[in-house]
Amino acid sequence: MAARLLGMLPTVIFLLAGQSNMGGRGGATKGPWDGVVPPECAPSPRILRLSPDLHWEEAHEPLHAGIDVHNVLGVGPGMAFAHTLLSSSSTSGVIGLVPCAQGGTPIANWSRGTDLYDRMVTRARAATAATGASLGALLWYQGEADTIRREDAEVYAGRMEAMVRDVRRDLHMPDLLVIQVGIATGQGKFVDLVREAQRKVRLPRLRYVDAKGLPIANDYTHLTTPAQVRLGKMLAKAYLSTL
């Protein structure tokens, strides 16, 4: 049911962006999604998502349906992140999630002026304008596509810093919190180079959460459903530590 019919609007909003592990492939690496929704990812009237047509609705898995297009979608970290926040005494009200991820995309596809960048900024503006709620953070999990070419891996840190600066400027939020996930896998052989570049990103109000060591599905690329739940909790812990 649409949130507008329920009379609810978010009090704090989070952007979810990056590629497939943010879009969510938990339970969806062997074909169609298995439909398993852990309790930590269950729907709640206090967790809303911004739909593809920019309306608030009750969030449910797969969270990126209609956003991460042309891909089989499953469980991602967003719902577990939101539930963890709601279980904390530091969070009250309603959480709004703004899915923006797109599978298989290198960071160059997220630079200012690209379709994905423009979509993310447009959705962020629509989310905040409709509610007056604060933008709590940008949750960013991306980099696997930049492990294919050494040239991309070596310039990753600079591209990430430029993207963050541009987003903050275009949203008029110079202190926007960004929580970056260190990749656990990659589509190429330069995973370690990208991970090193991610750790080299030096910007104020940027936190780093490492996905290395979380369970990986049998496609050797995507996090399992239990891993996505754990990642969501890790992201929530990182956010709460800034309050």
Short mmCIF file of C-alpha atoms in Angstrom, two decimals:
data_model
loop_
_atom_site.label_atom_id
_atom_site.label_comp_id
_atom_site.label_asym_id
_atom_site.label_seq_id
_atom_site.Cartn_x
_atom_site.Cartn_y
_atom_site.Cartn_z
CA MET A 1 0.00 0.00 0.00
CA ALA A 2 1.34 3.41 -0.88
CA ALA A 3 2.72 5.33 2.08
CA ARG A 4 0.75 8.41 1.10
CA LEU A 5 -2.44 6.44 1.73
CA LEU A 6 -1.18 5.45 5.15
CA GLY A 7 -0.39 9.03 6.08
CA MET A 8 3.26 8.25 6.74
CA LEU A 9 6.38 10.00 5.57
CA PRO A 10 10.02 9.30 6.41
CA THR A 11 11.78 11.26 9.13
CA VAL A 12 15.26 10.25 7.95
CA ILE A 13 16.31 9.13 4.47
CA PHE A 14 19.17 7.01 3.14
CA LEU A 15 20.47 6.64 -0.40
CA LEU A 16 21.55 3.13 -1.47
CA ALA A 17 23.84 3.20 -4.48
CA GLY A 18 26.53 1.21 -6.27
CA GLN A 19 26.30 -2.05 -8.15
CA SER A 20 24.85 -5.53 -7.72
CA ASN A 21 25.78 -6.30 -4.13
CA MET A 22 23.97 -3.13 -3.07
CA GLY A 23 21.11 -3.89 -5.44
CA GLY A 24 20.86 -7.29 -3.77
CA ARG A 25 21.49 -10.78 -5.13
CA GLY A 26 20.98 -12.74 -1.91
CA GLY A 27 19.10 -15.91 -2.82
CA ALA A 28 19.19 -15.00 -6.52
CA THR A 29 22.45 -16.44 -7.83
CA LYS A 30 21.14 -19.78 -9.13
CA GLY A 31 18.31 -18.44 -11.25
CA PRO A 32 15.11 -16.82 -9.98
CA TRP A 33 15.13 -15.41 -6.45
CA ASP A 34 14.33 -18.11 -3.88
CA GLY A 35 11.91 -15.75 -2.12
CA VAL A 36 13.44 -16.28 1.31
CA VAL A 37 13.06 -13.15 3.45
CA PRO A 38 14.90 -13.31 6.81
CA PRO A 39 13.14 -11.76 9.83
CA GLU A 40 15.73 -8.96 9.74
CA CYS A 41 14.43 -7.99 6.28
CA ALA A 42 10.68 -8.28 6.84
CA PRO A 43 8.39 -5.42 5.79
CA SER A 44 7.54 -2.81 8.40
CA PRO A 45 5.22 0.21 8.33
CA ARG A 46 8.20 2.18 9.65
CA ILE A 47 10.39 1.37 6.63
CA LEU A 48 9.46 2.99 3.32
CA ARG A 49 11.12 3.04 -0.07
CA LEU A 50 11.01 5.60 -2.85
CA SER A 51 9.47 3.77 -5.79
CA PRO A 52 10.73 4.07 -9.37
CA ASP A 53 8.03 6.68 -10.03
CA LEU A 54 9.07 8.71 -6.95
CA HIS A 55 6.28 7.75 -4.56
CA TRP A 56 6.73 6.50 -1.01
CA GLU A 57 5.54 2.96 -0.35
CA GLU A 58 6.10 0.28 2.26
CA ALA A 59 9.48 -1.30 1.55
CA HIS A 60 9.93 -5.00 0.94
CA GLU A 61 12.39 -7.31 -0.73
CA PRO A 62 13.62 -7.14 -3.38
CA LEU A 63 14.19 -3.52 -2.43
CA HIS A 64 15.65 -2.56 -5.82
CA ALA A 65 12.76 -3.89 -7.91
CA GLY A 66 12.24 -1.54 -10.84
CA ILE A 67 15.53 0.25 -10.15
CA ASP A 68 18.35 -2.28 -10.72
CA VAL A 69 16.85 -3.18 -14.07
CA HIS A 70 17.52 -6.18 -16.34
CA ASN A 71 18.82 -8.26 -13.43
CA VAL A 72 17.47 -11.02 -11.20
CA LEU A 73 17.11 -9.39 -7.78
CA GLY A 74 17.14 -10.79 -4.28
CA VAL A 75 18.04 -9.65 -0.78
CA GLY A 76 20.37 -6.69 -0.26
CA PRO A 77 21.61 -4.88 2.84
CA GLY A 78 19.00 -2.10 2.95
CA MET A 79 16.20 -3.71 4.93
CA ALA A 80 18.53 -5.19 7.56
CA PHE A 81 20.17 -1.77 7.85
CA ALA A 82 16.82 -0.08 8.48
CA HIS A 83 15.64 -2.69 11.00
CA THR A 84 18.88 -2.36 12.94
CA LEU A 85 18.44 1.40 13.14
CA LEU A 86 14.86 0.99 14.36
CA SER A 87 16.03 -1.32 17.12
CA SER A 88 18.37 1.39 18.37
CA SER A 89 17.34 4.00 20.90
CA SER A 90 19.04 6.58 18.65
CA THR A 91 16.44 6.20 15.90
CA SER A 92 12.75 7.03 16.02
CA GLY A 93 10.07 7.73 13.46
CA VAL A 94 10.05 6.31 9.93
CA ILE A 95 13.04 5.39 7.77
CA GLY A 96 13.00 6.13 4.05
CA LEU A 97 15.21 4.09 1.72
CA VAL A 98 16.05 5.40 -1.74
CA PRO A 99 17.40 2.54 -3.89
CA CYS A 100 19.64 3.71 -6.73
CA ALA A 101 22.04 0.82 -7.44
CA GLN A 102 22.60 -0.75 -10.85
CA GLY A 103 24.44 -4.03 -11.33
CA GLY A 104 27.66 -4.30 -13.32
CA THR A 105 28.48 -0.59 -13.36
CA PRO A 106 32.02 0.83 -12.98
CA ILE A 107 32.48 4.00 -10.99
CA ALA A 108 33.02 5.98 -14.21
CA ASN A 109 29.31 5.36 -14.90
CA TRP A 110 28.53 7.24 -11.67
CA SER A 111 30.48 10.40 -12.44
CA ARG A 112 28.70 13.73 -12.63
CA GLY A 113 26.62 14.03 -15.80
CA THR A 114 26.04 10.30 -16.32
CA ASP A 115 22.57 8.78 -16.31
CA LEU A 116 23.14 6.91 -13.04
CA TYR A 117 24.52 9.96 -11.28
CA ASP A 118 21.64 12.12 -12.49
CA ARG A 119 19.10 9.48 -11.44
CA MET A 120 20.63 9.26 -7.95
CA VAL A 121 20.62 13.03 -7.45
CA THR A 122 17.09 13.36 -8.85
CA ARG A 123 15.78 10.65 -6.54
CA ALA A 124 17.57 12.19 -3.54
CA ARG A 125 16.06 15.60 -4.26
CA ALA A 126 12.59 14.15 -4.74
CA ALA A 127 12.84 12.17 -1.51
CA THR A 128 13.82 15.13 0.62
CA ALA A 129 11.56 17.68 -1.09
CA ALA A 130 8.47 15.54 -0.57
CA THR A 131 9.09 15.01 3.14
CA GLY A 132 11.34 17.71 4.54
CA ALA A 133 13.24 14.83 6.16
CA SER A 134 16.99 14.89 6.60
CA LEU A 135 19.30 12.82 4.41
CA GLY A 136 21.10 10.57 6.85
CA ALA A 137 23.76 9.05 4.60
CA LEU A 138 24.73 7.68 1.22
CA LEU A 139 25.43 3.95 1.50
CA TRP A 140 27.84 3.00 -1.29
CA TYR A 141 28.83 -0.55 -2.34
CA GLN A 142 30.58 -0.59 -5.70
CA GLY A 143 33.93 -1.39 -7.24
CA GLU A 144 33.71 -4.97 -8.49
CA ALA A 145 33.47 -3.76 -12.11
CA ASP A 146 36.62 -1.68 -11.64
CA THR A 147 38.71 -4.81 -10.96
CA ILE A 148 38.73 -5.77 -14.65
CA ARG A 149 41.24 -3.20 -15.92
CA ARG A 150 44.33 -2.12 -14.01
CA GLU A 151 43.84 1.44 -15.28
CA ASP A 152 40.43 1.66 -13.61
CA ALA A 153 41.64 0.12 -10.36
CA GLU A 154 44.52 2.56 -10.11
CA VAL A 155 42.33 5.66 -10.47
CA TYR A 156 39.46 4.42 -8.33
CA ALA A 157 40.25 6.57 -5.29
CA GLY A 158 40.27 9.78 -7.31
CA ARG A 159 37.01 8.92 -9.04
CA MET A 160 35.35 8.07 -5.74
CA GLU A 161 36.48 11.33 -4.15
CA ALA A 162 35.22 13.33 -7.15
CA MET A 163 31.84 11.59 -7.07
CA VAL A 164 31.37 12.28 -3.37
CA ARG A 165 32.34 15.94 -3.74
CA ASP A 166 29.94 16.34 -6.67
CA VAL A 167 27.03 14.69 -4.85
CA ARG A 168 27.55 16.85 -1.79
CA ARG A 169 27.70 20.00 -3.90
CA ASP A 170 24.67 19.16 -6.05
CA LEU A 171 22.58 18.25 -3.00
CA HIS A 172 23.85 21.32 -1.10
CA MET A 173 24.99 19.02 1.70
CA PRO A 174 28.73 19.53 2.21
CA ASP A 175 28.65 17.33 5.32
CA LEU A 176 26.64 14.44 3.84
CA LEU A 177 27.80 11.23 5.50
CA VAL A 178 29.04 8.57 3.07
CA ILE A 179 29.54 4.97 4.19
CA GLN A 180 31.66 3.06 1.69
CA VAL A 181 31.78 -0.74 1.61
CA GLY A 182 35.13 -2.33 0.85
CA ILE A 183 34.54 -4.92 -1.87
CA ALA A 184 34.88 -8.61 -1.08
CA THR A 185 34.97 -9.88 -4.67
CA GLY A 186 35.45 -8.61 -8.19
CA GLN A 187 34.72 -9.25 -11.83
CA GLY A 188 38.44 -9.17 -12.64
CA LYS A 189 41.84 -9.87 -11.13
CA PHE A 190 42.56 -6.46 -9.60
CA VAL A 191 40.42 -6.82 -6.47
CA ASP A 192 43.30 -6.00 -4.15
CA LEU A 193 44.14 -2.84 -6.11
CA VAL A 194 40.56 -1.58 -5.83
CA ARG A 195 40.41 -2.45 -2.13
CA GLU A 196 43.66 -0.55 -1.58
CA ALA A 197 42.24 2.42 -3.49
CA GLN A 198 39.06 2.36 -1.41
CA ARG A 199 41.08 2.54 1.80
CA LYS A 200 43.01 5.50 0.36
CA VAL A 201 39.90 7.65 -0.06
CA ARG A 202 40.40 10.58 2.30
CA LEU A 203 37.38 12.77 2.78
CA PRO A 204 35.66 14.18 5.86
CA ARG A 205 32.48 12.42 6.96
CA LEU A 206 33.34 9.21 5.12
CA ARG A 207 33.29 5.85 6.88
CA TYR A 208 34.58 2.49 5.66
CA VAL A 209 32.92 -0.89 6.24
CA ASP A 210 34.73 -3.99 4.96
CA ALA A 211 32.74 -6.80 3.30
CA LYS A 212 35.82 -9.01 3.10
CA GLY A 213 35.17 -12.25 4.96
CA LEU A 214 31.39 -12.24 4.55
CA PRO A 215 29.93 -15.42 2.99
CA ILE A 216 29.95 -15.43 -0.81
CA ALA A 217 27.49 -17.33 -3.01
CA ASN A 218 28.62 -20.06 -5.39
CA ASP A 219 28.92 -17.53 -8.23
CA TYR A 220 32.02 -16.21 -6.40
CA THR A 221 30.77 -12.64 -6.81
CA HIS A 222 27.68 -11.94 -4.72
CA LEU A 223 26.99 -11.99 -1.02
CA THR A 224 24.62 -14.63 0.31
CA THR A 225 21.40 -13.64 2.06
CA PRO A 226 22.92 -14.13 5.57
CA ALA A 227 25.92 -12.05 4.47
CA GLN A 228 23.64 -9.24 3.30
CA VAL A 229 21.93 -9.25 6.69
CA ARG A 230 25.29 -8.99 8.42
CA LEU A 231 26.37 -6.21 6.08
CA GLY A 232 23.20 -4.27 6.79
CA LYS A 233 23.93 -4.48 10.50
CA MET A 234 27.54 -3.37 9.93
CA LEU A 235 26.38 -0.36 7.93
CA ALA A 236 23.90 0.54 10.67
CA LYS A 237 26.63 0.30 13.31
CA ALA A 238 28.83 2.62 11.26
CA TYR A 239 26.00 5.13 10.89
CA LEU A 240 25.04 5.03 14.57
CA SER A 241 28.66 5.62 15.56
CA THR A 242 28.45 9.07 13.93
CA LEU A 243 25.45 10.26 15.93
#
